[in-house]
Amino acid sequence: MKKITPPLPLLGGISAEQFLNEYWHKKPLLIRQAIPDFKPLLSKDELFALSGRDDVESRLISFFNKHWEMKNGPQQHLPVKQKQDWTLLVQGVNLHDDAANALLRQFRFIPDSRLDDLMISYAEDGGGVGPHFDSYDVFLLQAHGQRKWRIGAQKDLTLVEGMPLKILSKFKAEQEFILEPGDMLYLPPKYAHDGVAVGECMTYSIGFRAPSYQELGESFLHFMSESIDLPGRYADPELKPSTKPAEISNEMVDDISAEIAKIRFTDDDILIFLGEHLTEPKPNVFFSGPEKPLAPKRFHQAAIKNGLKLSNKSQMLYKGKHVFINGESFAVNREDKISLNKLANERRLDGADLAAVSADVLEAFCLWYEDGWLEIC
Ligand code: SIN
Ligand code: CO
């Protein structure tokens, strides 16, 4: 029987299924009051403080004297005195703030393998990042103040050359809206847009990940390099005297080609690669475990009493018997699979769930807790 998904206020009262069928990758959707009475989750000072940390990715974009500039974080000084024509973009706020993480998780009708992060932008009146397109789908939630969005479905995506950021050379707006706090605009990939702050403004971007096939292919070959097994060594017992010593012989090319052609990979190799790749923490993500971790026995008691939850920074996925967490993978038995799938889907386990897990998994949980991947609730 076909599963009917409920209407979501976040999507303006349509179901996730309808949104995916009609809008996802296809056309923009403006949702007035997607989150009624929405209040910013972080103050501008909290956001500025985040942008000064070296474990936080940020960009400062300015358009002073009609000249675009971009500076990657950590940000030492923000041009607060100049007031206008600059924007601060802080990536991955969900990793550092529980409320931002909870907001991102409201978008889990899109699978975790596609959901990326919550970026917050801050701008004063007139600030913006210029007309551009993104390669990914994005939900733009207005959090504070107003932003005027102009958008267009143009095919000409030529960029102005020599810019530190992507600026469309011929932007043609077809629609224009002013978003108020709680309003949200969904844009499909490659949809031209330009958002300009009307007064002080904060916009939250819920972004998605769509790795390029080139990136996946390169990473897959790297992954395979650790597991290929090609025994033996090149030999040429029939070697003849060389008259052109610098030329590589046909025999050598054929022999090596036949050996390289023995490299095989299975669907399981691809799955394990993909799970590890997708859960690999980004380079600026650092986990920190508790300063004084409980000893394993005390940890188990506390976990059974209070339950466990994944750190906001942990990425956990599964498929079949394979479980992936923060770039690592392992295969599990049927009983453990139930609990680990639940941990991955709900990002927490109750104490009662822990009664069913094997000693091996409990031991792994204790290590994850010490490493800061998992926390006691
Ligand atoms: C912004 O929030 O300033 C920019 C977001 C975007 O255009 O993707
Ligand atoms: Co954009």
mmCIF file of C-alpha atoms and ligand atoms in Angstrom:
data_model
loop_
_atom_site.group_PDB
_atom_site.id
_atom_site.type_symbol
_atom_site.label_atom_id
_atom_site.label_comp_id
_atom_site.label_asym_id
_atom_site.label_seq_id
_atom_site.Cartn_x
_atom_site.Cartn_y
_atom_site.Cartn_z
ATOM 1 C CA MET A 1 0.000 0.000 0.000
ATOM 2 C CA LYS A 2 1.293 3.492 -0.843
ATOM 3 C CA LYS A 3 2.475 5.387 2.224
ATOM 4 C CA ILE A 4 0.783 8.748 2.622
ATOM 5 C CA THR A 5 3.027 11.380 4.155
ATOM 6 C CA PRO A 6 1.336 14.038 6.340
ATOM 7 C CA PRO A 7 1.143 17.729 5.359
ATOM 8 C CA LEU A 8 4.028 19.681 6.885
ATOM 9 C CA PRO A 9 3.532 23.256 8.131
ATOM 10 C CA LEU A 10 7.257 23.743 7.377
ATOM 11 C CA LEU A 11 6.417 23.198 3.698
ATOM 12 C CA GLY A 12 3.359 25.433 3.797
ATOM 13 C CA GLY A 13 0.933 22.577 4.383
ATOM 14 C CA ILE A 14 1.971 20.276 1.551
ATOM 15 C CA SER A 15 3.408 16.844 2.253
ATOM 16 C CA ALA A 16 7.073 15.959 1.829
ATOM 17 C CA GLU A 17 5.995 13.682 -0.994
ATOM 18 C CA GLN A 18 4.200 16.488 -2.830
ATOM 19 C CA PHE A 19 7.137 18.822 -2.271
ATOM 20 C CA LEU A 20 9.574 16.268 -3.678
ATOM 21 C CA ASN A 21 7.336 15.488 -6.672
ATOM 22 C CA GLU A 22 6.518 19.061 -7.604
ATOM 23 C CA TYR A 23 9.362 21.279 -6.418
ATOM 24 C CA TRP A 24 12.543 19.391 -5.477
ATOM 25 C CA HIS A 25 15.108 20.022 -8.255
ATOM 26 C CA LYS A 26 12.291 21.543 -10.332
ATOM 27 C CA LYS A 27 11.021 24.938 -9.245
ATOM 28 C CA PRO A 28 11.173 27.425 -6.376
ATOM 29 C CA LEU A 29 8.666 27.449 -3.549
ATOM 30 C CA LEU A 30 7.959 30.445 -1.349
ATOM 31 C CA ILE A 31 6.488 29.462 2.007
ATOM 32 C CA ARG A 32 5.124 32.341 4.037
ATOM 33 C CA GLN A 33 5.398 31.652 7.772
ATOM 34 C CA ALA A 34 6.976 28.214 7.353
ATOM 35 C CA ILE A 35 7.904 28.639 11.023
ATOM 36 C CA PRO A 36 5.463 31.118 12.609
ATOM 37 C CA ASP A 37 6.906 33.500 15.217
ATOM 38 C CA PHE A 38 10.413 32.411 14.352
ATOM 39 C CA LYS A 39 13.089 34.015 16.496
ATOM 40 C CA PRO A 40 16.820 33.865 15.701
ATOM 41 C CA LEU A 41 18.502 30.967 17.474
ATOM 42 C CA LEU A 42 21.757 32.884 17.971
ATOM 43 C CA SER A 43 22.328 36.563 18.577
ATOM 44 C CA LYS A 44 24.587 38.431 16.169
ATOM 45 C CA ASP A 45 27.287 38.555 18.849
ATOM 46 C CA GLU A 46 27.122 34.780 19.285
ATOM 47 C CA LEU A 47 27.404 34.410 15.509
ATOM 48 C CA PHE A 48 30.356 36.813 15.340
ATOM 49 C CA ALA A 49 32.048 34.853 18.152
ATOM 50 C CA LEU A 50 31.584 31.596 16.210
ATOM 51 C CA SER A 51 33.173 33.166 13.125
ATOM 52 C CA GLY A 52 36.344 33.862 15.128
ATOM 53 C CA ARG A 53 36.892 30.174 15.974
ATOM 54 C CA ASP A 54 39.294 28.050 13.987
ATOM 55 C CA ASP A 55 36.997 25.016 14.102
ATOM 56 C CA VAL A 56 34.242 27.009 12.360
ATOM 57 C CA GLU A 57 34.147 27.664 8.618
ATOM 58 C CA SER A 58 33.229 31.252 7.787
ATOM 59 C CA ARG A 59 33.516 33.774 4.960
ATOM 60 C CA LEU A 60 33.382 37.526 5.088
ATOM 61 C CA ILE A 61 32.186 39.014 1.825
ATOM 62 C CA SER A 62 32.386 42.727 1.201
ATOM 63 C CA PHE A 63 31.501 45.055 -1.654
ATOM 64 C CA PHE A 64 33.318 48.186 -0.560
ATOM 65 C CA ASN A 65 33.843 50.778 -3.309
ATOM 66 C CA LYS A 66 32.098 48.454 -5.773
ATOM 67 C CA HIS A 67 34.789 45.827 -5.366
ATOM 68 C CA TRP A 68 33.956 42.244 -4.258
ATOM 69 C CA GLU A 69 36.251 40.667 -1.689
ATOM 70 C CA MET A 70 36.107 37.430 0.256
ATOM 71 C CA LYS A 71 38.030 36.510 3.363
ATOM 72 C CA ASN A 72 37.954 33.018 4.864
ATOM 73 C CA GLY A 73 37.764 32.616 8.643
ATOM 74 C CA PRO A 74 38.652 32.585 11.427
ATOM 75 C CA GLN A 75 37.566 36.225 11.307
ATOM 76 C CA GLN A 76 39.699 38.516 13.451
ATOM 77 C CA HIS A 77 37.904 41.789 12.758
ATOM 78 C CA LEU A 78 34.462 42.404 11.353
ATOM 79 C CA PRO A 79 33.890 45.706 9.560
ATOM 80 C CA VAL A 80 31.077 46.614 11.967
ATOM 81 C CA LYS A 81 31.905 50.300 11.811
ATOM 82 C CA GLN A 82 31.550 50.508 8.038
ATOM 83 C CA LYS A 83 27.991 49.242 8.577
ATOM 84 C CA GLN A 84 27.002 48.525 4.985
ATOM 85 C CA ASP A 85 27.863 46.272 2.071
ATOM 86 C CA TRP A 86 29.290 43.296 3.897
ATOM 87 C CA THR A 87 27.991 39.874 4.774
ATOM 88 C CA LEU A 88 29.264 37.300 7.214
ATOM 89 C CA LEU A 89 28.519 33.654 6.329
ATOM 90 C CA VAL A 90 29.001 31.051 9.046
ATOM 91 C CA GLN A 91 28.841 27.437 7.912
ATOM 92 C CA GLY A 92 27.906 24.363 9.995
ATOM 93 C CA VAL A 93 26.245 26.240 12.875
ATOM 94 C CA ASN A 94 24.303 23.029 13.601
ATOM 95 C CA LEU A 95 27.568 21.441 14.776
ATOM 96 C CA HIS A 96 27.964 23.942 17.587
ATOM 97 C CA ASP A 97 24.453 24.841 18.673
ATOM 98 C CA ASP A 98 21.709 22.442 19.799
ATOM 99 C CA ALA A 99 18.824 24.628 18.605
ATOM 100 C CA ALA A 100 20.428 25.039 15.167
ATOM 101 C CA ASN A 101 20.950 21.286 15.056
ATOM 102 C CA ALA A 102 17.277 20.691 15.957
ATOM 103 C CA LEU A 103 16.227 23.084 13.177
ATOM 104 C CA LEU A 104 18.368 21.271 10.600
ATOM 105 C CA ARG A 105 16.889 17.949 11.710
ATOM 106 C CA GLN A 106 13.397 19.243 10.843
ATOM 107 C CA PHE A 107 14.489 18.725 7.243
ATOM 108 C CA ARG A 108 15.108 15.003 7.638
ATOM 109 C CA PHE A 109 12.357 14.193 5.175
ATOM 110 C CA ILE A 110 15.455 14.477 2.997
ATOM 111 C CA PRO A 111 17.869 11.683 3.990
ATOM 112 C CA ASP A 112 20.972 12.423 6.064
ATOM 113 C CA SER A 113 23.137 11.301 3.141
ATOM 114 C CA ARG A 114 21.907 14.458 1.315
ATOM 115 C CA LEU A 115 21.494 16.901 4.164
ATOM 116 C CA ASP A 116 24.552 19.085 4.689
ATOM 117 C CA ASP A 117 24.450 21.903 7.178
ATOM 118 C CA LEU A 118 22.868 25.069 8.490
ATOM 119 C CA MET A 119 24.639 28.230 7.383
ATOM 120 C CA ILE A 120 23.799 31.595 8.941
ATOM 121 C CA SER A 121 24.381 34.863 7.161
ATOM 122 C CA TYR A 122 24.449 38.267 8.782
ATOM 123 C CA ALA A 123 24.232 41.508 6.804
ATOM 124 C CA GLU A 124 23.507 45.142 7.410
ATOM 125 C CA ASP A 125 21.176 47.125 5.158
ATOM 126 C CA GLY A 126 22.036 46.557 1.493
ATOM 127 C CA GLY A 127 24.402 43.635 2.207
ATOM 128 C CA GLY A 128 24.395 40.470 0.122
ATOM 129 C CA VAL A 129 26.666 38.094 -1.743
ATOM 130 C CA GLY A 130 25.657 39.282 -5.221
ATOM 131 C CA PRO A 131 23.617 37.563 -7.931
ATOM 132 C CA HIS A 132 24.744 33.928 -8.215
ATOM 133 C CA PHE A 133 23.576 30.338 -8.396
ATOM 134 C CA ASP A 134 24.362 27.411 -6.113
ATOM 135 C CA SER A 135 25.051 23.854 -7.241
ATOM 136 C CA TYR A 136 22.820 22.468 -4.512
ATOM 137 C CA ASP A 137 19.208 22.768 -3.422
ATOM 138 C CA VAL A 138 18.733 25.251 -0.619
ATOM 139 C CA PHE A 139 16.035 26.384 1.804
ATOM 140 C CA LEU A 140 16.511 30.045 2.742
ATOM 141 C CA LEU A 141 14.781 30.735 6.029
ATOM 142 C CA GLN A 142 14.510 34.370 7.075
ATOM 143 C CA ALA A 143 15.485 34.536 10.736
ATOM 144 C CA HIS A 144 15.788 38.219 11.570
ATOM 145 C CA GLY A 145 14.881 41.412 9.721
ATOM 146 C CA GLN A 146 13.940 41.366 6.070
ATOM 147 C CA ARG A 147 15.675 40.241 2.905
ATOM 148 C CA LYS A 148 14.634 41.040 -0.623
ATOM 149 C CA TRP A 149 15.106 38.047 -2.938
ATOM 150 C CA ARG A 150 15.148 38.388 -6.700
ATOM 151 C CA ILE A 151 15.235 35.086 -8.549
ATOM 152 C CA GLY A 152 15.223 33.840 -12.139
ATOM 153 C CA ALA A 153 15.355 30.590 -14.123
ATOM 154 C CA GLN A 154 17.931 31.830 -16.626
ATOM 155 C CA LYS A 155 19.965 29.313 -18.599
ATOM 156 C CA ASP A 156 22.937 31.660 -19.063
ATOM 157 C CA LEU A 157 24.990 31.014 -15.957
ATOM 158 C CA THR A 158 28.145 32.766 -17.164
ATOM 159 C CA LEU A 159 30.111 34.221 -14.282
ATOM 160 C CA VAL A 160 32.049 37.456 -14.085
ATOM 161 C CA GLU A 161 35.685 36.470 -14.526
ATOM 162 C CA GLY A 162 38.388 37.092 -11.965
ATOM 163 C CA MET A 163 36.050 37.422 -8.974
ATOM 164 C CA PRO A 164 36.802 35.872 -5.573
ATOM 165 C CA LEU A 165 33.196 34.602 -5.520
ATOM 166 C CA LYS A 166 30.614 33.486 -8.072
ATOM 167 C CA ILE A 167 28.834 36.526 -9.555
ATOM 168 C CA LEU A 168 26.495 36.076 -12.519
ATOM 169 C CA SER A 169 27.446 38.364 -15.377
ATOM 170 C CA LYS A 170 23.925 38.675 -16.772
ATOM 171 C CA PHE A 171 21.439 38.325 -13.943
ATOM 172 C CA LYS A 172 17.799 38.667 -14.995
ATOM 173 C CA ALA A 173 15.289 38.578 -12.153
ATOM 174 C CA GLU A 174 11.858 37.178 -12.961
ATOM 175 C CA GLN A 175 10.312 37.265 -9.496
ATOM 176 C CA GLU A 176 10.908 39.326 -6.406
ATOM 177 C CA PHE A 177 9.827 38.798 -2.790
ATOM 178 C CA ILE A 178 10.571 40.341 0.573
ATOM 179 C CA LEU A 179 10.939 37.674 3.240
ATOM 180 C CA GLU A 180 9.985 38.361 6.839
ATOM 181 C CA PRO A 181 11.131 36.295 9.850
ATOM 182 C CA GLY A 182 9.712 32.764 9.559
ATOM 183 C CA ASP A 183 9.262 32.961 5.758
ATOM 184 C CA MET A 184 11.236 30.468 3.695
ATOM 185 C CA LEU A 185 12.231 30.207 0.053
ATOM 186 C CA TYR A 186 13.238 26.900 -1.540
ATOM 187 C CA LEU A 187 15.481 27.112 -4.602
ATOM 188 C CA PRO A 188 16.507 24.204 -6.818
ATOM 189 C CA PRO A 189 20.156 23.793 -7.887
ATOM 190 C CA LYS A 190 21.450 26.313 -10.435
ATOM 191 C CA TYR A 191 18.544 28.731 -9.910
ATOM 192 C CA ALA A 192 19.810 32.315 -10.181
ATOM 193 C CA HIS A 193 19.199 34.439 -7.084
ATOM 194 C CA ASP A 194 20.221 37.627 -5.363
ATOM 195 C CA GLY A 195 19.315 38.379 -1.754
ATOM 196 C CA VAL A 196 19.773 41.865 -0.377
ATOM 197 C CA ALA A 197 19.309 42.772 3.275
ATOM 198 C CA VAL A 198 16.599 45.321 4.002
ATOM 199 C CA GLY A 199 17.927 46.685 7.276
ATOM 200 C CA GLU A 200 19.865 44.377 9.597
ATOM 201 C CA CYS A 201 19.209 40.805 8.508
ATOM 202 C CA MET A 202 19.997 37.197 9.319
ATOM 203 C CA THR A 203 19.159 34.386 6.910
ATOM 204 C CA TYR A 204 19.522 30.681 7.612
ATOM 205 C CA SER A 205 20.415 28.418 4.677
ATOM 206 C CA ILE A 206 19.600 24.750 4.986
ATOM 207 C CA GLY A 207 21.990 23.241 2.476
ATOM 208 C CA PHE A 208 22.326 19.861 0.850
ATOM 209 C CA ARG A 209 25.256 17.833 -0.354
ATOM 210 C CA ALA A 210 25.618 16.460 -3.837
ATOM 211 C CA PRO A 211 29.185 15.232 -4.314
ATOM 212 C CA SER A 212 30.508 15.415 -7.855
ATOM 213 C CA TYR A 213 31.079 12.068 -9.564
ATOM 214 C CA GLN A 214 34.711 13.113 -10.097
ATOM 215 C CA GLU A 215 35.174 13.632 -6.336
ATOM 216 C CA LEU A 216 33.502 10.279 -5.621
ATOM 217 C CA GLY A 217 35.577 8.490 -8.269
ATOM 218 C CA GLU A 218 38.852 9.878 -6.953
ATOM 219 C CA SER A 219 37.958 9.019 -3.362
ATOM 220 C CA PHE A 220 36.802 5.539 -4.401
ATOM 221 C CA LEU A 221 40.141 4.788 -6.087
ATOM 222 C CA HIS A 222 41.914 5.968 -2.942
ATOM 223 C CA PHE A 223 39.658 3.705 -0.848
ATOM 224 C CA MET A 224 40.337 0.743 -3.160
ATOM 225 C CA SER A 225 44.092 1.331 -2.988
ATOM 226 C CA GLU A 226 43.909 0.178 0.621
ATOM 227 C CA SER A 227 42.153 -3.088 -0.185
ATOM 228 C CA ILE A 228 43.400 -4.312 -3.572
ATOM 229 C CA ASP A 229 45.411 -7.498 -3.546
ATOM 230 C CA LEU A 230 47.652 -8.103 -6.578
ATOM 231 C CA PRO A 231 50.227 -10.749 -5.641
ATOM 232 C CA GLY A 232 53.391 -11.301 -7.658
ATOM 233 C CA ARG A 233 55.878 -9.042 -9.355
ATOM 234 C CA TYR A 234 56.673 -8.229 -12.946
ATOM 235 C CA ALA A 235 59.020 -10.748 -14.588
ATOM 236 C CA ASP A 236 60.281 -11.257 -18.138
ATOM 237 C CA PRO A 237 62.021 -14.654 -18.437
ATOM 238 C CA GLU A 238 61.759 -14.441 -22.263
ATOM 239 C CA LEU A 239 63.433 -11.007 -22.456
ATOM 240 C CA LYS A 240 65.312 -10.351 -25.756
ATOM 241 C CA PRO A 241 68.296 -7.976 -26.197
ATOM 242 C CA SER A 242 67.122 -4.396 -26.569
ATOM 243 C CA THR A 243 67.927 -2.301 -29.636
ATOM 244 C CA LYS A 244 65.813 0.683 -28.488
ATOM 245 C CA PRO A 245 66.560 0.732 -24.766
ATOM 246 C CA ALA A 246 64.328 3.737 -24.033
ATOM 247 C CA GLU A 247 61.171 2.167 -25.495
ATOM 248 C CA ILE A 248 58.626 0.419 -23.237
ATOM 249 C CA SER A 249 57.966 -2.988 -24.781
ATOM 250 C CA ASN A 250 54.537 -4.268 -25.870
ATOM 251 C CA GLU A 251 55.107 -7.322 -23.666
ATOM 252 C CA MET A 252 55.483 -5.142 -20.591
ATOM 253 C CA VAL A 253 52.380 -3.047 -21.383
ATOM 254 C CA ASP A 254 50.281 -6.192 -22.082
ATOM 255 C CA ASP A 255 51.431 -7.982 -18.955
ATOM 256 C CA ILE A 256 50.775 -5.014 -16.649
ATOM 257 C CA SER A 257 47.471 -4.278 -18.345
ATOM 258 C CA ALA A 258 46.331 -7.893 -17.723
ATOM 259 C CA GLU A 259 47.315 -7.638 -14.054
ATOM 260 C CA ILE A 260 45.585 -4.272 -13.533
ATOM 261 C CA ALA A 261 42.477 -5.680 -15.215
ATOM 262 C CA LYS A 262 42.310 -8.241 -12.381
ATOM 263 C CA ILE A 263 41.294 -5.448 -9.971
ATOM 264 C CA ARG A 264 37.655 -6.053 -9.158
ATOM 265 C CA PHE A 265 35.219 -4.294 -6.924
ATOM 266 C CA THR A 266 31.879 -5.479 -5.676
ATOM 267 C CA ASP A 267 28.669 -3.642 -4.776
ATOM 268 C CA ASP A 268 29.695 -4.155 -1.160
ATOM 269 C CA ASP A 269 32.989 -2.324 -1.784
ATOM 270 C CA ILE A 270 31.026 0.593 -3.228
ATOM 271 C CA LEU A 271 28.597 0.617 -0.314
ATOM 272 C CA ILE A 272 31.357 0.529 2.307
ATOM 273 C CA PHE A 273 33.240 3.276 0.464
ATOM 274 C CA LEU A 274 30.110 5.421 0.198
ATOM 275 C CA GLY A 275 29.103 5.014 3.846
ATOM 276 C CA GLU A 276 32.604 5.858 5.061
ATOM 277 C CA HIS A 277 32.906 8.764 2.636
ATOM 278 C CA LEU A 278 29.534 10.288 3.501
ATOM 279 C CA THR A 279 30.117 10.070 7.244
ATOM 280 C CA GLU A 280 33.694 11.353 7.136
ATOM 281 C CA PRO A 281 33.865 14.474 9.339
ATOM 282 C CA LYS A 282 34.732 17.679 7.464
ATOM 283 C CA PRO A 283 38.341 18.810 7.951
ATOM 284 C CA ASN A 284 37.449 21.496 10.505
ATOM 285 C CA VAL A 285 35.340 19.205 12.700
ATOM 286 C CA PHE A 286 37.055 18.243 15.925
ATOM 287 C CA PHE A 287 35.437 16.016 18.511
ATOM 288 C CA SER A 288 36.064 16.544 22.164
ATOM 289 C CA GLY A 289 35.159 13.875 24.678
ATOM 290 C CA PRO A 290 34.338 14.527 28.329
ATOM 291 C CA GLU A 291 37.236 15.947 30.327
ATOM 292 C CA LYS A 292 36.908 13.227 32.935
ATOM 293 C CA PRO A 293 35.176 10.300 31.216
ATOM 294 C CA LEU A 294 33.382 7.776 33.375
ATOM 295 C CA ALA A 295 35.000 4.367 33.675
ATOM 296 C CA PRO A 296 33.308 1.737 31.425
ATOM 297 C CA LYS A 297 31.184 0.258 34.237
ATOM 298 C CA ARG A 298 29.949 3.675 35.382
ATOM 299 C CA PHE A 299 29.378 4.676 31.779
ATOM 300 C CA HIS A 300 27.123 1.640 31.217
ATOM 301 C CA GLN A 301 25.139 2.382 34.374
ATOM 302 C CA ALA A 302 24.695 6.049 33.406
ATOM 303 C CA ALA A 303 23.775 5.135 29.813
ATOM 304 C CA ILE A 304 21.118 2.644 30.970
ATOM 305 C CA LYS A 305 19.707 5.191 33.409
ATOM 306 C CA ASN A 306 19.665 8.235 31.094
ATOM 307 C CA GLY A 307 20.045 6.993 27.523
ATOM 308 C CA LEU A 308 22.596 8.039 24.898
ATOM 309 C CA LYS A 309 22.574 10.566 22.078
ATOM 310 C CA LEU A 310 24.815 11.200 19.110
ATOM 311 C CA SER A 311 26.921 14.339 19.269
ATOM 312 C CA ASN A 312 25.690 17.056 16.880
ATOM 313 C CA LYS A 313 28.961 16.498 15.018
ATOM 314 C CA SER A 314 28.500 12.744 14.548
ATOM 315 C CA GLN A 315 27.325 11.450 11.216
ATOM 316 C CA MET A 316 25.835 7.989 11.265
ATOM 317 C CA LEU A 317 24.339 6.023 8.380
ATOM 318 C CA TYR A 318 23.594 2.368 7.684
ATOM 319 C CA LYS A 319 22.643 -0.015 4.937
ATOM 320 C CA GLY A 320 21.947 -3.726 5.382
ATOM 321 C CA LYS A 321 24.360 -5.159 7.908
ATOM 322 C CA HIS A 322 26.791 -2.245 7.510
ATOM 323 C CA VAL A 323 26.900 0.641 9.966
ATOM 324 C CA PHE A 324 28.937 3.793 9.296
ATOM 325 C CA ILE A 325 29.912 6.427 11.802
ATOM 326 C CA ASN A 326 32.326 9.332 11.356
ATOM 327 C CA GLY A 327 34.210 7.691 8.494
ATOM 328 C CA GLU A 328 34.385 4.206 10.021
ATOM 329 C CA SER A 329 32.377 1.129 9.142
ATOM 330 C CA PHE A 330 31.557 -2.224 10.610
ATOM 331 C CA ALA A 331 29.194 -5.117 10.018
ATOM 332 C CA VAL A 332 26.703 -6.061 12.721
ATOM 333 C CA ASN A 333 24.505 -8.989 13.661
ATOM 334 C CA ARG A 334 20.715 -8.906 13.454
ATOM 335 C CA GLU A 335 20.071 -7.905 17.101
ATOM 336 C CA ASP A 336 22.643 -5.121 17.175
ATOM 337 C CA LYS A 337 21.391 -3.881 13.811
ATOM 338 C CA ILE A 338 18.008 -3.007 15.353
ATOM 339 C CA SER A 339 19.560 -0.842 18.076
ATOM 340 C CA LEU A 340 22.205 0.744 15.836
ATOM 341 C CA ASN A 341 19.682 1.586 13.109
ATOM 342 C CA LYS A 342 17.524 3.182 15.797
ATOM 343 C CA LEU A 343 20.485 5.213 17.082
ATOM 344 C CA ALA A 344 21.218 6.390 13.521
ATOM 345 C CA ASN A 345 17.590 7.290 12.726
ATOM 346 C CA GLU A 346 16.579 8.827 16.037
ATOM 347 C CA ARG A 347 20.084 9.985 16.980
ATOM 348 C CA ARG A 348 19.441 8.688 20.490
ATOM 349 C CA LEU A 349 18.757 5.481 22.389
ATOM 350 C CA ASP A 350 16.771 5.065 25.572
ATOM 351 C CA GLY A 351 18.232 3.157 28.464
ATOM 352 C CA ALA A 352 15.820 0.306 27.719
ATOM 353 C CA ASP A 353 17.196 -0.024 24.170
ATOM 354 C CA LEU A 354 20.638 -0.599 25.609
ATOM 355 C CA ALA A 355 19.537 -3.773 27.366
ATOM 356 C CA ALA A 356 19.353 -5.425 23.928
ATOM 357 C CA VAL A 357 22.828 -4.541 22.638
ATOM 358 C CA SER A 358 25.755 -6.954 22.697
ATOM 359 C CA ALA A 359 28.852 -6.536 24.868
ATOM 360 C CA ASP A 360 30.866 -5.622 21.738
ATOM 361 C CA VAL A 361 28.550 -2.756 20.864
ATOM 362 C CA LEU A 362 28.448 -1.549 24.481
ATOM 363 C CA GLU A 363 32.220 -1.491 24.417
ATOM 364 C CA ALA A 364 32.157 0.480 21.142
ATOM 365 C CA PHE A 365 29.647 2.935 22.702
ATOM 366 C CA CYS A 366 32.041 3.509 25.586
ATOM 367 C CA LEU A 367 34.872 4.334 23.150
ATOM 368 C CA TRP A 368 32.586 6.615 21.142
ATOM 369 C CA TYR A 369 31.639 8.370 24.383
ATOM 370 C CA GLU A 370 35.312 8.837 25.319
ATOM 371 C CA ASP A 371 35.967 10.269 21.828
ATOM 372 C CA GLY A 372 32.980 12.645 21.987
ATOM 373 C CA TRP A 373 30.949 10.900 19.264
ATOM 374 C CA LEU A 374 28.233 9.888 21.711
ATOM 375 C CA GLU A 375 26.961 11.611 24.838
ATOM 376 C CA ILE A 376 25.027 10.537 27.903
ATOM 377 C CA CYS A 377 21.604 12.245 27.801
HETATM 378 C C1 SIN B 1 22.952 34.752 2.201
HETATM 379 O O1 SIN B 1 22.292 34.233 3.093
HETATM 380 O O2 SIN B 1 23.375 35.902 2.303
HETATM 381 C C2 SIN B 1 23.281 34.038 0.943
HETATM 382 C C3 SIN B 1 22.615 32.757 0.801
HETATM 383 C C4 SIN B 1 22.536 32.359 -0.653
HETATM 384 O O3 SIN B 1 22.305 33.172 -1.512
HETATM 385 O O4 SIN B 1 22.678 31.166 -0.963
HETATM 386 CO CO CO B 2 22.917 31.191 -2.904
#
